[in-house]
Coordinates of C-alpha atoms in Angstrom, one line a residue:
Chain A
M1018 CA -119.1 76.4 166.5
S1019 CA -118.7 74.4 163.3
R1020 CA -119.7 77.5 161.2
N1021 CA -117.1 79.5 163.0
T1022 CA -114.3 77.1 162.2
L1023 CA -115.5 77.0 158.6
T1024 CA -115.4 80.7 158.2
S1025 CA -112.2 81.0 159.9
R1026 CA -110.7 78.4 157.6
R1027 CA -112.1 80.0 154.5
Y1028 CA -110.9 83.4 155.5
K1029 CA -107.7 82.3 157.0
R1030 CA -105.4 85.2 156.3
R1031 CA -102.1 85.8 158.0
S1032 CA -101.7 89.0 159.9
P1033 CA -98.5 90.9 159.1
V1034 CA -97.0 89.8 162.4
R1035 CA -97.7 86.1 161.7
D1036 CA -96.5 86.6 158.1
F1037 CA -93.3 88.0 159.5
F1038 CA -92.8 85.1 161.9
H1039 CA -93.5 82.7 159.1
R1040 CA -90.8 84.2 156.9
L1041 CA -88.4 84.4 159.8
T1042 CA -88.8 80.8 160.8
R1043 CA -88.4 79.7 157.1
N1044 CA -84.9 81.3 157.3
K1045 CA -82.6 78.5 158.5
G1046 CA -79.9 80.9 159.7
A1047 CA -82.3 82.9 161.8
C1048 CA -83.6 79.6 163.3
V1049 CA -80.1 78.6 164.3
G1050 CA -79.6 82.1 165.8
L1051 CA -82.8 81.9 167.8
V1052 CA -81.9 78.4 169.1
I1053 CA -78.5 79.8 170.2
I1054 CA -80.1 82.7 172.0
G1055 CA -82.6 80.3 173.5
I1056 CA -79.7 78.2 174.9
L1057 CA -78.0 81.3 176.2
I1058 CA -81.2 82.4 178.0
V1059 CA -81.4 78.9 179.5
I1060 CA -77.8 79.3 180.6
L1061 CA -78.6 82.7 182.0
I1062 CA -81.5 81.3 184.0
F1063 CA -79.3 78.4 185.2
S1064 CA -76.6 80.9 186.2
F1065 CA -78.9 82.5 188.7
F1066 CA -78.6 79.2 190.7
I1067 CA -74.9 79.5 190.7
D1068 CA -73.7 80.9 194.0
Y1069 CA -71.4 84.0 193.5
K1070 CA -69.2 82.5 196.2
D1071 CA -68.6 79.4 194.0
V1072 CA -67.7 81.7 191.1
T1073 CA -65.1 83.6 193.1
K1074 CA -64.0 80.7 195.4
Q1075 CA -60.2 80.3 195.2
D1076 CA -58.6 76.9 195.4
L1077 CA -54.9 77.2 195.2
S1078 CA -54.3 73.5 195.1
N1079 CA -56.1 73.4 191.7
R1080 CA -54.4 76.1 189.8
F1081 CA -54.1 76.0 186.0
L1082 CA -55.9 72.7 185.5
K1083 CA -56.3 71.7 181.9
P1084 CA -59.9 71.3 180.6
S1085 CA -61.3 68.0 181.9
W1086 CA -64.7 66.5 182.7
E1087 CA -64.5 68.0 186.2
H1088 CA -63.5 71.4 184.9
P1089 CA -64.7 71.6 181.3
F1090 CA -62.9 74.9 180.6
G1091 CA -60.0 74.4 183.1
T1092 CA -59.2 76.5 186.1
D1093 CA -57.5 79.9 186.3
D1094 CA -54.5 81.2 188.2
T1095 CA -56.3 81.0 191.6
G1096 CA -58.0 77.7 190.9
R1097 CA -61.4 79.1 190.1
D1098 CA -63.5 77.0 187.7
L1099 CA -63.6 78.8 184.4
F1100 CA -66.7 77.0 183.2
L1101 CA -68.8 78.3 186.1
R1102 CA -67.3 81.7 185.7
T1103 CA -68.1 81.8 182.0
L1104 CA -71.7 80.6 182.5
Y1105 CA -72.1 83.2 185.3
G1106 CA -70.7 85.9 183.0
T1107 CA -73.6 85.4 180.5
R1108 CA -75.7 87.9 182.4
Y1109 CA -73.2 90.8 181.9
S1110 CA -72.8 90.5 178.2
L1111 CA -76.5 89.9 177.6
S1112 CA -77.7 92.7 179.9
I1113 CA -75.1 95.2 178.6
G1114 CA -75.9 94.2 175.0
F1115 CA -79.7 94.5 175.5
G1116 CA -79.5 97.4 177.9
A1117 CA -77.2 99.6 175.8
T1118 CA -79.1 98.9 172.6
F1119 CA -82.4 99.5 174.2
L1120 CA -81.2 102.8 175.7
A1121 CA -79.8 103.8 172.3
A1122 CA -83.0 102.9 170.5
L1123 CA -85.2 104.7 173.0
L1124 CA -83.2 107.9 172.8
G1125 CA -82.5 107.6 169.1
V1126 CA -86.0 106.9 168.1
I1127 CA -87.5 109.8 170.1
I1128 CA -84.9 112.3 168.9
G1129 CA -84.9 111.0 165.4
S1130 CA -88.7 111.2 165.2
F1131 CA -88.7 114.8 166.1
A1132 CA -86.0 115.6 163.6
G1133 CA -87.8 113.8 160.9
Y1134 CA -91.2 115.0 161.7
Y1135 CA -90.6 118.7 162.2
G1136 CA -87.7 119.2 159.7
G1137 CA -86.5 122.7 159.4
W1138 CA -84.3 124.1 162.2
V1139 CA -85.2 121.3 164.6
D1140 CA -83.8 118.8 162.1
D1141 CA -80.8 121.0 161.4
V1142 CA -79.8 121.3 165.1
I1143 CA -80.4 117.6 165.9
M1144 CA -78.5 116.4 162.8
R1145 CA -75.5 118.7 163.4
L1146 CA -75.3 117.4 167.0
T1147 CA -75.5 113.9 165.7
D1148 CA -72.7 114.6 163.2
I1149 CA -70.6 115.8 166.1
L1150 CA -71.3 112.7 168.1
A1151 CA -70.5 110.6 165.1
S1152 CA -67.2 112.3 164.5
I1153 CA -65.8 110.9 167.7
P1154 CA -64.7 107.3 167.1
A1155 CA -67.1 105.0 169.1
M1156 CA -64.4 103.2 171.1
L1157 CA -62.7 106.4 172.2
L1158 CA -66.1 107.9 173.2
G1159 CA -66.8 104.8 175.1
M1160 CA -63.5 104.9 176.9
V1161 CA -63.9 108.5 177.9
I1162 CA -67.4 108.0 179.2
V1163 CA -66.5 104.9 181.2
S1164 CA -63.4 106.5 182.6
I1165 CA -65.5 109.4 183.9
L1166 CA -68.4 107.4 185.2
G1167 CA -66.3 104.5 186.4
G1168 CA -66.5 100.8 185.4
S1169 CA -69.8 99.1 186.2
V1170 CA -72.5 97.3 184.3
R1171 CA -74.8 100.4 184.5
N1172 CA -72.1 102.7 183.3
L1173 CA -71.1 100.4 180.4
I1174 CA -74.8 100.4 179.3
I1175 CA -74.8 104.2 179.3
A1176 CA -71.4 104.5 177.5
V1177 CA -72.1 101.9 174.8
G1178 CA -75.7 103.2 174.5
I1179 CA -74.5 106.8 173.8
C1180 CA -72.0 105.4 171.3
S1181 CA -74.8 103.8 169.2
V1182 CA -77.5 106.4 169.6
Q1183 CA -76.5 108.1 166.3
Y1184 CA -77.5 105.1 164.2
Y1185 CA -81.1 105.2 165.6
I1186 CA -81.4 109.0 165.1
R1187 CA -80.4 108.7 161.5
I1188 CA -82.5 105.6 160.6
T1189 CA -85.6 106.9 162.4
R1190 CA -85.3 110.3 160.8
A1191 CA -84.9 108.9 157.3
S1192 CA -87.8 106.5 157.6
I1193 CA -90.1 109.1 159.1
M1194 CA -89.2 111.7 156.4
A1195 CA -90.3 109.1 153.9
I1196 CA -93.8 108.7 155.3
R1197 CA -94.6 112.0 156.9
G1198 CA -96.3 113.3 153.8
Q1199 CA -98.6 110.3 153.5
E1200 CA -102.4 110.8 153.4
Y1201 CA -103.0 109.1 156.7
V1202 CA -100.7 111.5 158.4
E1203 CA -102.6 114.4 156.9
A1204 CA -105.8 112.8 158.0
A1205 CA -104.6 112.4 161.5
K1206 CA -103.6 116.1 161.5
V1207 CA -107.1 117.1 160.2
I1208 CA -108.9 115.3 162.9
G1209 CA -106.9 117.3 165.4
M1210 CA -104.3 114.8 166.8
S1211 CA -101.4 116.3 168.6
D1212 CA -98.0 116.1 166.9
T1213 CA -96.6 113.7 169.6
K1214 CA -99.6 111.4 169.2
I1215 CA -99.2 111.4 165.4
I1216 CA -95.6 110.5 165.7
F1217 CA -96.1 107.7 168.2
T1218 CA -99.3 106.2 167.0
Q1219 CA -99.4 106.9 163.3
I1220 CA -95.9 107.3 161.9
L1221 CA -93.6 105.2 164.1
P1222 CA -95.5 101.9 163.8
N1223 CA -95.1 102.3 160.0
A1224 CA -91.5 103.1 160.2
F1225 CA -90.5 100.3 162.6
S1226 CA -88.9 97.7 160.4
P1227 CA -85.6 99.4 159.7
I1228 CA -85.4 100.3 163.4
I1229 CA -85.9 96.6 164.4
V1230 CA -83.2 95.6 161.9
T1231 CA -80.8 98.2 163.3
F1232 CA -81.7 96.9 166.8
S1233 CA -80.6 93.4 166.1
A1234 CA -77.5 94.5 164.2
T1235 CA -76.3 96.8 166.9
I1236 CA -76.8 94.3 169.8
G1237 CA -73.9 92.4 168.4
I1238 CA -71.8 95.5 168.1
A1239 CA -72.7 96.6 171.6
I1240 CA -71.6 93.3 173.1
L1241 CA -68.3 93.5 171.2
V1242 CA -67.7 97.1 172.3
S1243 CA -68.5 96.4 175.9
A1244 CA -66.3 93.3 175.9
S1245 CA -63.5 95.3 174.4
L1246 CA -63.8 98.0 177.0
S1247 CA -63.7 95.3 179.7
F1248 CA -60.8 93.7 178.0
I1249 CA -58.7 96.9 178.1
G1250 CA -59.6 97.2 181.7
L1251 CA -62.2 100.0 181.6
G1252 CA -65.4 98.0 181.9
V1253 CA -66.6 95.6 184.4
S1254 CA -63.8 95.0 186.8
V1255 CA -61.9 91.8 187.2
P1256 CA -63.4 89.8 190.1
M1257 CA -66.7 89.8 188.2
P1258 CA -66.5 87.3 185.4
E1259 CA -67.4 89.4 182.5
W1260 CA -66.4 87.6 179.3
G1261 CA -64.1 90.4 178.0
A1262 CA -62.5 90.7 181.4
L1263 CA -62.0 86.9 181.5
V1264 CA -60.2 86.9 178.2
S1265 CA -58.1 89.7 179.5
S1266 CA -57.1 87.9 182.7
G1267 CA -56.2 84.8 180.7
R1268 CA -53.9 86.9 178.6
N1269 CA -50.9 86.9 180.9
V1270 CA -50.7 83.1 180.9
L1271 CA -51.6 82.8 177.2
R1272 CA -48.4 80.8 176.5
T1273 CA -49.1 78.0 179.0
A1274 CA -52.9 78.2 179.4
P1275 CA -54.5 79.4 176.2
Y1276 CA -57.8 77.9 177.2
L1277 CA -58.3 80.6 179.8
S1278 CA -58.7 83.2 177.0
A1279 CA -60.1 80.9 174.4
F1280 CA -63.3 79.7 176.0
P1281 CA -64.8 83.1 177.1
G1282 CA -63.9 84.6 173.8
L1283 CA -65.7 81.7 172.1
F1284 CA -68.8 82.6 174.1
I1285 CA -68.6 86.2 173.0
M1286 CA -68.3 85.1 169.4
I1287 CA -71.2 82.7 169.5
T1288 CA -73.4 85.2 171.2
V1289 CA -72.6 88.0 168.7
L1290 CA -72.9 85.5 165.8
A1291 CA -76.4 84.5 166.9
F1292 CA -77.5 88.1 167.1
N1293 CA -75.9 88.8 163.7
I1294 CA -77.7 85.9 161.9
I1295 CA -81.0 86.8 163.5
G1296 CA -80.4 90.3 162.3
D1297 CA -79.8 89.0 158.7
G1298 CA -83.0 86.9 159.0
L1299 CA -85.0 89.9 160.4
R1300 CA -83.9 92.0 157.5
D1301 CA -84.9 89.5 155.0
A1302 CA -88.2 88.8 156.8
L1303 CA -89.2 92.5 157.3
D1304 CA -88.1 93.7 153.9
P1305 CA -88.8 91.3 151.1
K1306 CA -87.4 93.7 148.6
M1307 CA -84.0 93.4 150.2
K1308 CA -84.1 89.6 150.1
R1309 CA -81.3 88.5 147.8
Chain B
M124 CA -63.7 120.7 143.4
I125 CA -61.3 122.9 145.3
R126 CA -64.2 125.1 146.4
Y127 CA -65.9 122.0 147.7
I128 CA -62.8 120.8 149.6
I129 CA -62.5 124.3 151.2
K130 CA -66.1 124.2 152.1
R131 CA -65.8 120.8 153.7
L132 CA -62.6 121.9 155.5
L133 CA -64.3 125.0 156.9
Y134 CA -67.2 122.8 158.1
L135 CA -64.7 120.8 160.1
I136 CA -63.9 123.8 162.2
P137 CA -67.2 123.9 164.2
V138 CA -67.1 120.1 164.5
I139 CA -63.6 120.2 165.9
L140 CA -64.5 123.0 168.3
C141 CA -67.6 121.2 169.5
V142 CA -65.9 117.9 169.9
S143 CA -62.9 119.4 171.7
F144 CA -65.3 121.3 174.0
I145 CA -67.2 118.2 174.9
I146 CA -64.1 116.2 175.5
F147 CA -62.5 119.0 177.5
A148 CA -65.6 119.6 179.5
L149 CA -66.0 115.9 180.3
M150 CA -62.4 115.5 181.3
D151 CA -62.5 118.8 183.3
L152 CA -65.6 117.9 185.2
T153 CA -64.2 114.5 186.3
P154 CA -63.6 114.5 190.0
G155 CA -60.1 113.6 191.2
T156 CA -57.9 115.4 188.7
V157 CA -54.1 115.4 188.9
V158 CA -54.2 119.0 190.4
D159 CA -56.3 117.7 193.3
S160 CA -53.9 114.9 193.9
M161 CA -51.0 117.4 194.0
I162 CA -52.4 119.1 197.0
P163 CA -50.9 117.6 200.2
S164 CA -53.4 116.4 202.8
D165 CA -52.2 118.9 205.4
A166 CA -52.2 121.9 203.1
T167 CA -53.5 125.2 204.4
P168 CA -56.4 126.8 202.6
E169 CA -54.0 129.5 201.2
L170 CA -51.7 126.8 199.7
I171 CA -54.7 125.0 198.2
A172 CA -55.9 128.3 196.6
A173 CA -52.3 129.0 195.4
I174 CA -52.0 125.6 193.7
R175 CA -55.4 125.8 192.2
A176 CA -54.7 129.3 190.9
Q177 CA -51.5 128.1 189.4
Y178 CA -53.5 125.7 187.2
D179 CA -56.3 128.2 186.6
M180 CA -58.7 126.0 188.6
D181 CA -60.1 129.1 190.3
K182 CA -61.3 130.4 186.9
P183 CA -64.4 129.2 185.1
M184 CA -64.0 126.1 182.9
I185 CA -64.6 128.1 179.7
Y186 CA -61.5 130.2 180.4
R187 CA -59.4 127.1 180.7
Y188 CA -60.9 125.8 177.5
G189 CA -60.2 129.0 175.6
K190 CA -56.6 129.0 176.8
Y191 CA -56.2 125.4 175.9
M192 CA -57.6 126.0 172.4
L193 CA -55.4 129.0 171.8
N194 CA -52.3 126.9 172.7
F195 CA -53.6 124.1 170.5
I196 CA -53.9 126.3 167.5
Q197 CA -50.2 127.0 167.9
G198 CA -49.5 123.3 168.0
D199 CA -49.1 123.0 171.8
L200 CA -51.3 120.6 173.7
G201 CA -49.4 121.1 176.9
R202 CA -47.4 118.6 178.8
S203 CA -48.3 115.2 180.2
D204 CA -49.2 115.3 183.8
L205 CA -47.2 112.1 184.4
S206 CA -44.1 112.2 182.3
G207 CA -43.9 115.9 181.7
E208 CA -43.2 115.4 178.0
S209 CA -44.9 117.4 175.3
I210 CA -48.2 115.8 174.4
M211 CA -48.1 116.8 170.8
K212 CA -44.6 115.4 170.4
M213 CA -45.5 112.1 172.0
Y214 CA -48.6 111.8 169.8
L215 CA -46.7 112.6 166.6
T216 CA -44.0 110.0 167.4
R217 CA -46.7 107.3 167.8
L218 CA -48.7 108.4 164.8
P219 CA -46.6 106.8 162.0
N220 CA -46.9 103.4 163.7
T221 CA -50.7 103.7 163.6
I222 CA -50.7 104.8 160.0
V223 CA -48.4 101.9 158.9
L224 CA -50.6 99.4 160.7
A225 CA -53.8 100.9 159.3
L226 CA -52.6 101.0 155.7
T227 CA -51.3 97.5 155.9
S228 CA -54.4 96.1 157.3
I229 CA -56.7 97.9 154.9
V230 CA -54.6 96.5 152.0
I231 CA -54.9 93.0 153.5
A232 CA -58.6 93.4 154.0
A233 CA -59.2 94.7 150.4
L234 CA -57.1 91.9 148.8
M235 CA -59.1 89.3 150.6
A236 CA -62.5 90.9 150.6
I237 CA -63.0 92.0 147.0
P238 CA -62.1 88.7 145.3
M239 CA -64.2 86.8 147.9
G240 CA -67.1 89.1 147.5
I241 CA -67.0 88.9 143.7
R242 CA -66.8 85.2 143.8
A243 CA -69.7 84.9 146.2
A244 CA -71.8 87.2 144.1
R245 CA -71.1 85.4 140.8
H246 CA -72.0 82.1 142.4
A247 CA -74.9 83.5 144.4
G248 CA -77.0 80.7 146.0
T249 CA -74.4 78.1 145.6
L250 CA -72.2 76.4 148.3
T251 CA -69.4 78.9 147.7
D252 CA -71.8 81.8 148.4
T253 CA -73.1 80.1 151.6
M254 CA -69.6 79.4 152.8
T255 CA -68.6 83.0 152.2
T256 CA -71.6 84.2 154.2
V257 CA -70.8 81.9 157.0
V258 CA -67.1 82.9 157.0
T259 CA -68.0 86.6 157.0
L260 CA -70.6 86.2 159.7
I261 CA -68.1 84.5 161.9
G262 CA -65.5 87.2 161.1
M263 CA -68.0 90.0 162.0
S264 CA -68.8 88.3 165.3
M265 CA -65.2 87.6 166.4
P266 CA -63.9 90.0 169.1
A267 CA -60.7 91.5 167.6
F268 CA -58.9 91.1 170.9
W269 CA -59.7 87.4 171.1
L270 CA -58.7 86.8 167.5
G271 CA -55.4 88.7 168.2
L272 CA -54.7 86.5 171.3
M273 CA -55.4 83.3 169.4
L274 CA -53.2 84.4 166.5
L275 CA -50.5 85.4 168.9
F276 CA -50.7 82.0 170.6
A277 CA -50.7 80.0 167.4
F278 CA -48.2 81.8 165.2
S279 CA -46.0 83.3 167.8
Y280 CA -45.9 81.0 170.8
K281 CA -46.5 77.7 169.2
L282 CA -45.1 78.0 165.7
G283 CA -42.7 80.7 166.4
W284 CA -43.1 82.3 162.9
F285 CA -43.6 85.8 164.1
P286 CA -42.2 87.7 167.1
A287 CA -44.5 88.5 170.0
S288 CA -42.8 91.8 170.6
V289 CA -42.8 94.8 168.4
N290 CA -39.1 95.1 167.9
G291 CA -39.0 92.5 165.1
G292 CA -39.4 95.1 162.4
F293 CA -41.5 94.1 159.4
K294 CA -42.2 90.7 160.8
S295 CA -43.8 92.1 163.9
L296 CA -46.2 94.1 161.7
I297 CA -47.7 91.0 160.0
L298 CA -49.7 89.6 162.9
P299 CA -51.4 92.8 164.0
A300 CA -52.1 93.8 160.5
F301 CA -53.5 90.4 159.6
C302 CA -55.7 90.5 162.7
N303 CA -57.0 94.0 162.0
G304 CA -57.4 93.1 158.3
L305 CA -59.4 90.0 159.1
S306 CA -61.8 92.0 161.2
M307 CA -62.3 94.5 158.4
M308 CA -62.5 91.8 155.8
A309 CA -65.9 90.4 156.9
G310 CA -67.9 93.6 156.5
T311 CA -66.2 94.5 153.2
T312 CA -66.8 91.1 151.7
R313 CA -70.5 91.3 152.5
Q314 CA -70.6 94.8 151.0
T315 CA -68.8 93.7 147.9
R316 CA -71.1 90.8 147.4
S317 CA -74.3 92.8 147.7
A318 CA -72.9 95.7 145.5
M319 CA -71.8 93.2 142.9
L320 CA -75.2 91.4 142.9
E321 CA -76.8 94.7 142.1
V322 CA -74.8 95.3 139.0
L323 CA -74.3 91.8 137.8
N324 CA -77.6 91.6 136.0
S325 CA -77.4 95.0 134.5
D326 CA -77.8 95.7 130.8
Y327 CA -74.4 97.3 130.4
L328 CA -72.7 94.0 131.4
R329 CA -74.8 92.2 128.9
T330 CA -73.7 94.7 126.3
A331 CA -70.1 94.3 127.3
R332 CA -70.3 90.6 127.0
A333 CA -72.2 90.8 123.7
K334 CA -69.5 92.9 122.1
G335 CA -67.0 90.3 123.1
V336 CA -65.2 91.8 126.1
P337 CA -63.5 88.9 127.9
E338 CA -65.3 87.8 131.1
R339 CA -62.4 88.7 133.4
R340 CA -62.5 92.3 132.1
V341 CA -66.3 92.4 132.3
I342 CA -66.2 91.5 136.0
W343 CA -63.1 93.4 137.1
K344 CA -63.6 96.6 135.1
H345 CA -67.2 97.0 134.1
A346 CA -68.9 95.4 137.1
L347 CA -66.5 96.2 139.9
G348 CA -66.1 99.8 138.6
N349 CA -69.8 100.4 139.1
A350 CA -70.0 98.5 142.4
M351 CA -67.1 100.4 143.8
I352 CA -68.8 103.2 145.8
P353 CA -70.4 101.1 148.5
I354 CA -67.2 99.0 148.8
L355 CA -65.2 102.2 149.1
T356 CA -67.5 103.4 151.8
T357 CA -66.9 100.3 153.9
L358 CA -63.2 100.3 153.3
G359 CA -63.0 104.0 154.0
G360 CA -65.0 103.7 157.2
N361 CA -62.6 100.9 158.3
L362 CA -59.6 102.9 157.4
S363 CA -60.7 105.9 159.3
H364 CA -61.4 103.7 162.3
A365 CA -58.0 102.1 162.0
M366 CA -56.3 105.5 161.7
A367 CA -58.0 106.5 164.9
G368 CA -56.0 103.7 166.4
S369 CA -57.4 100.3 167.0
V370 CA -57.0 100.5 170.8
V371 CA -57.7 96.8 171.2
I372 CA -55.3 95.5 168.6
E373 CA -52.6 97.9 169.6
S374 CA -52.9 96.8 173.2
V375 CA -53.0 93.0 172.4
F376 CA -49.8 93.2 170.2
A377 CA -48.2 95.9 172.3
W378 CA -48.1 98.0 169.1
P379 CA -46.9 101.5 170.0
G380 CA -49.6 103.5 168.2
V381 CA -51.9 106.3 169.2
G382 CA -54.7 104.1 170.3
R383 CA -52.6 102.5 173.0
L384 CA -51.3 105.9 174.0
T385 CA -54.8 107.2 174.5
A386 CA -55.9 104.1 176.4
E387 CA -52.9 104.3 178.7
A388 CA -53.5 108.0 179.3
I389 CA -57.1 107.3 180.2
M390 CA -56.3 104.4 182.4
S391 CA -53.6 106.4 184.3
R392 CA -56.0 109.4 184.6
D393 CA -53.5 111.6 182.8
T394 CA -56.3 114.0 181.9
K395 CA -54.4 116.4 179.8
M396 CA -52.8 113.6 177.8
A397 CA -56.1 111.8 177.3
C398 CA -57.8 115.0 176.3
G399 CA -55.1 115.9 173.8
C400 CA -55.1 112.4 172.3
V401 CA -58.8 112.2 171.9
I402 CA -59.0 115.6 170.2
M403 CA -56.1 114.8 167.9
T404 CA -57.6 111.5 167.0
T405 CA -61.0 112.9 166.3
I406 CA -59.5 115.5 164.0
L407 CA -57.6 112.7 162.2
Y408 CA -60.8 110.7 162.0
V409 CA -62.9 113.5 160.4
V410 CA -60.2 114.4 158.0
M411 CA -60.0 110.7 156.9
I412 CA -63.8 110.7 156.4
L413 CA -63.4 113.8 154.2
L414 CA -60.6 112.1 152.2
V415 CA -62.8 109.1 151.6
D416 CA -65.7 111.4 150.4
L417 CA -63.2 113.0 148.0
A418 CA -62.1 109.6 146.8
Y419 CA -65.6 108.9 145.5
A420 CA -65.0 111.5 142.9
F421 CA -62.0 109.6 141.5
V422 CA -64.0 106.4 141.3
D423 CA -67.3 107.8 140.0
P424 CA -67.2 110.3 137.2
R425 CA -70.8 111.2 138.0
I426 CA -69.8 112.5 141.4
K427 CA -66.8 114.3 139.9
A428 CA -69.1 116.0 137.4
R429 CA -71.2 117.2 140.3
Y430 CA -68.3 119.0 141.8
I431 CA -67.1 120.5 138.6
R432 CA -70.6 121.5 137.5
S433 CA -70.7 124.3 140.0
K434 CA -67.9 126.0 138.1
K435 CA -69.2 125.5 134.6
P436 CA -73.0 124.9 134.5
R437 CA -73.9 122.2 132.1
K438 CA -76.9 122.3 129.9
Q439 CA -79.7 120.4 131.6
V440 CA -81.7 118.2 129.3
E441 CA -85.4 118.5 130.1
A442 CA -87.1 115.1 130.3

């Protein structure tokens, strides 16, 4: 027992994962971001105890109440409590942000891996198709897809995911091209591994840091795009308290009740901000060369 | 150079064909088109067939697409299903508004971002730098529509400095352009900062200082000139996005640009209009990207040399 602790102390070396966490937690900004995301997750869990009826309950005697202790964010045109609605809306933004980014990453990494690994005509075809996808402005593509599929959380995830898939294809392809000629890849080929296995067990784990950085950077964008789609009326529809839709519904009474738009927008901003600073921290932690 | 431009322009043709096909197909396959809604509920099968034949709905989709593109080449995108006006004409009347907004906002963004980025890079690690980072992070995280509404509330409703409607001429341009510019500013400032950081410690700046070039000139000419490519990339990307019509900002400020036209068409299920708008905007977008690529040549003599080299091969020096 004592010998064990002795040796472990003497040979205490950080694994790359621990080293990464060490560097990430040393970054003050990233810590703040992680704390904010932590709080949002607590809010998310708390919001599951909010009854949907309370969120949509109309109380016409309490219309347009200014923010107070009883109603911290005020009440809207039908007397619904904006604070509850905003808290309840956390699930939409977070699930669309994560869902869309995850979908984009999954598709993009798989497609990009094949493009980067095989090169040649496979690469040509995939990259030309990516160029075409990239030449439609993201917001327009999102609008077209949502208008066809209809506005719901699932469809927003698909639309926003398709819009950001090109980033993952490009970044995965580039990082795989950089390492596909390495000796260990050759070695894996020599021992008879299949191409798919080489890509997923040998190459991808070594090409992962730019993908993670892209992931954290695009979550913020995904949340913004989905909120914008909801804002213009194409995303999650109004009775559901999605943040973008909340801002939009406060818009008609902006002159008299600006808080109805201000608070949900503030929530969007803080959430995106948290993901952005975590993204910055991740980039610094994963790529010491880029640390400025 | 001209050969390169022609090559790039030719490359746009397949891109435009593919994009228009995708958009056309997506719109065409959507259930509940206007043609379907024109059919009365008590229509006989013959009448339904006649109406569908009138709009070529009985022919395969590829036939309709081919017909659509043939008309498009002649500058005709058809007529709006709702208003019956020519789509091309409606688009082109809205386009100048979008261009004015885009150019004004990019100028505002550049005027704020470049000095801020340079300042942050020169004072890297100090409070100024940290403040800039915080400001740009907040700027990047702010939803443009929310910023727009807040600006509208503060400067239009409360202070009354700017009109809330678009008929106020130049004054009504300021708020949307400022809002758009602020959103673009954040990314550009970050890019300027990191591009400047890369060149600030270079030998040629030391040489310039050593030979007595004033500091202002060192920064603004020698350093910025070499850091310009990534800055231009960011600004160009922003400009092409803005040219494509910032749907959100145009809708917040009721700005009559192409973005709003597209959004309205999509919302009202005016399929033809939406399809035409999306195709036109995509063409505009890819042309803008091409122009930005060409602009590199004017900023960076090395890139210009690469274009010209194809004409007159230079002697390569073997290392």
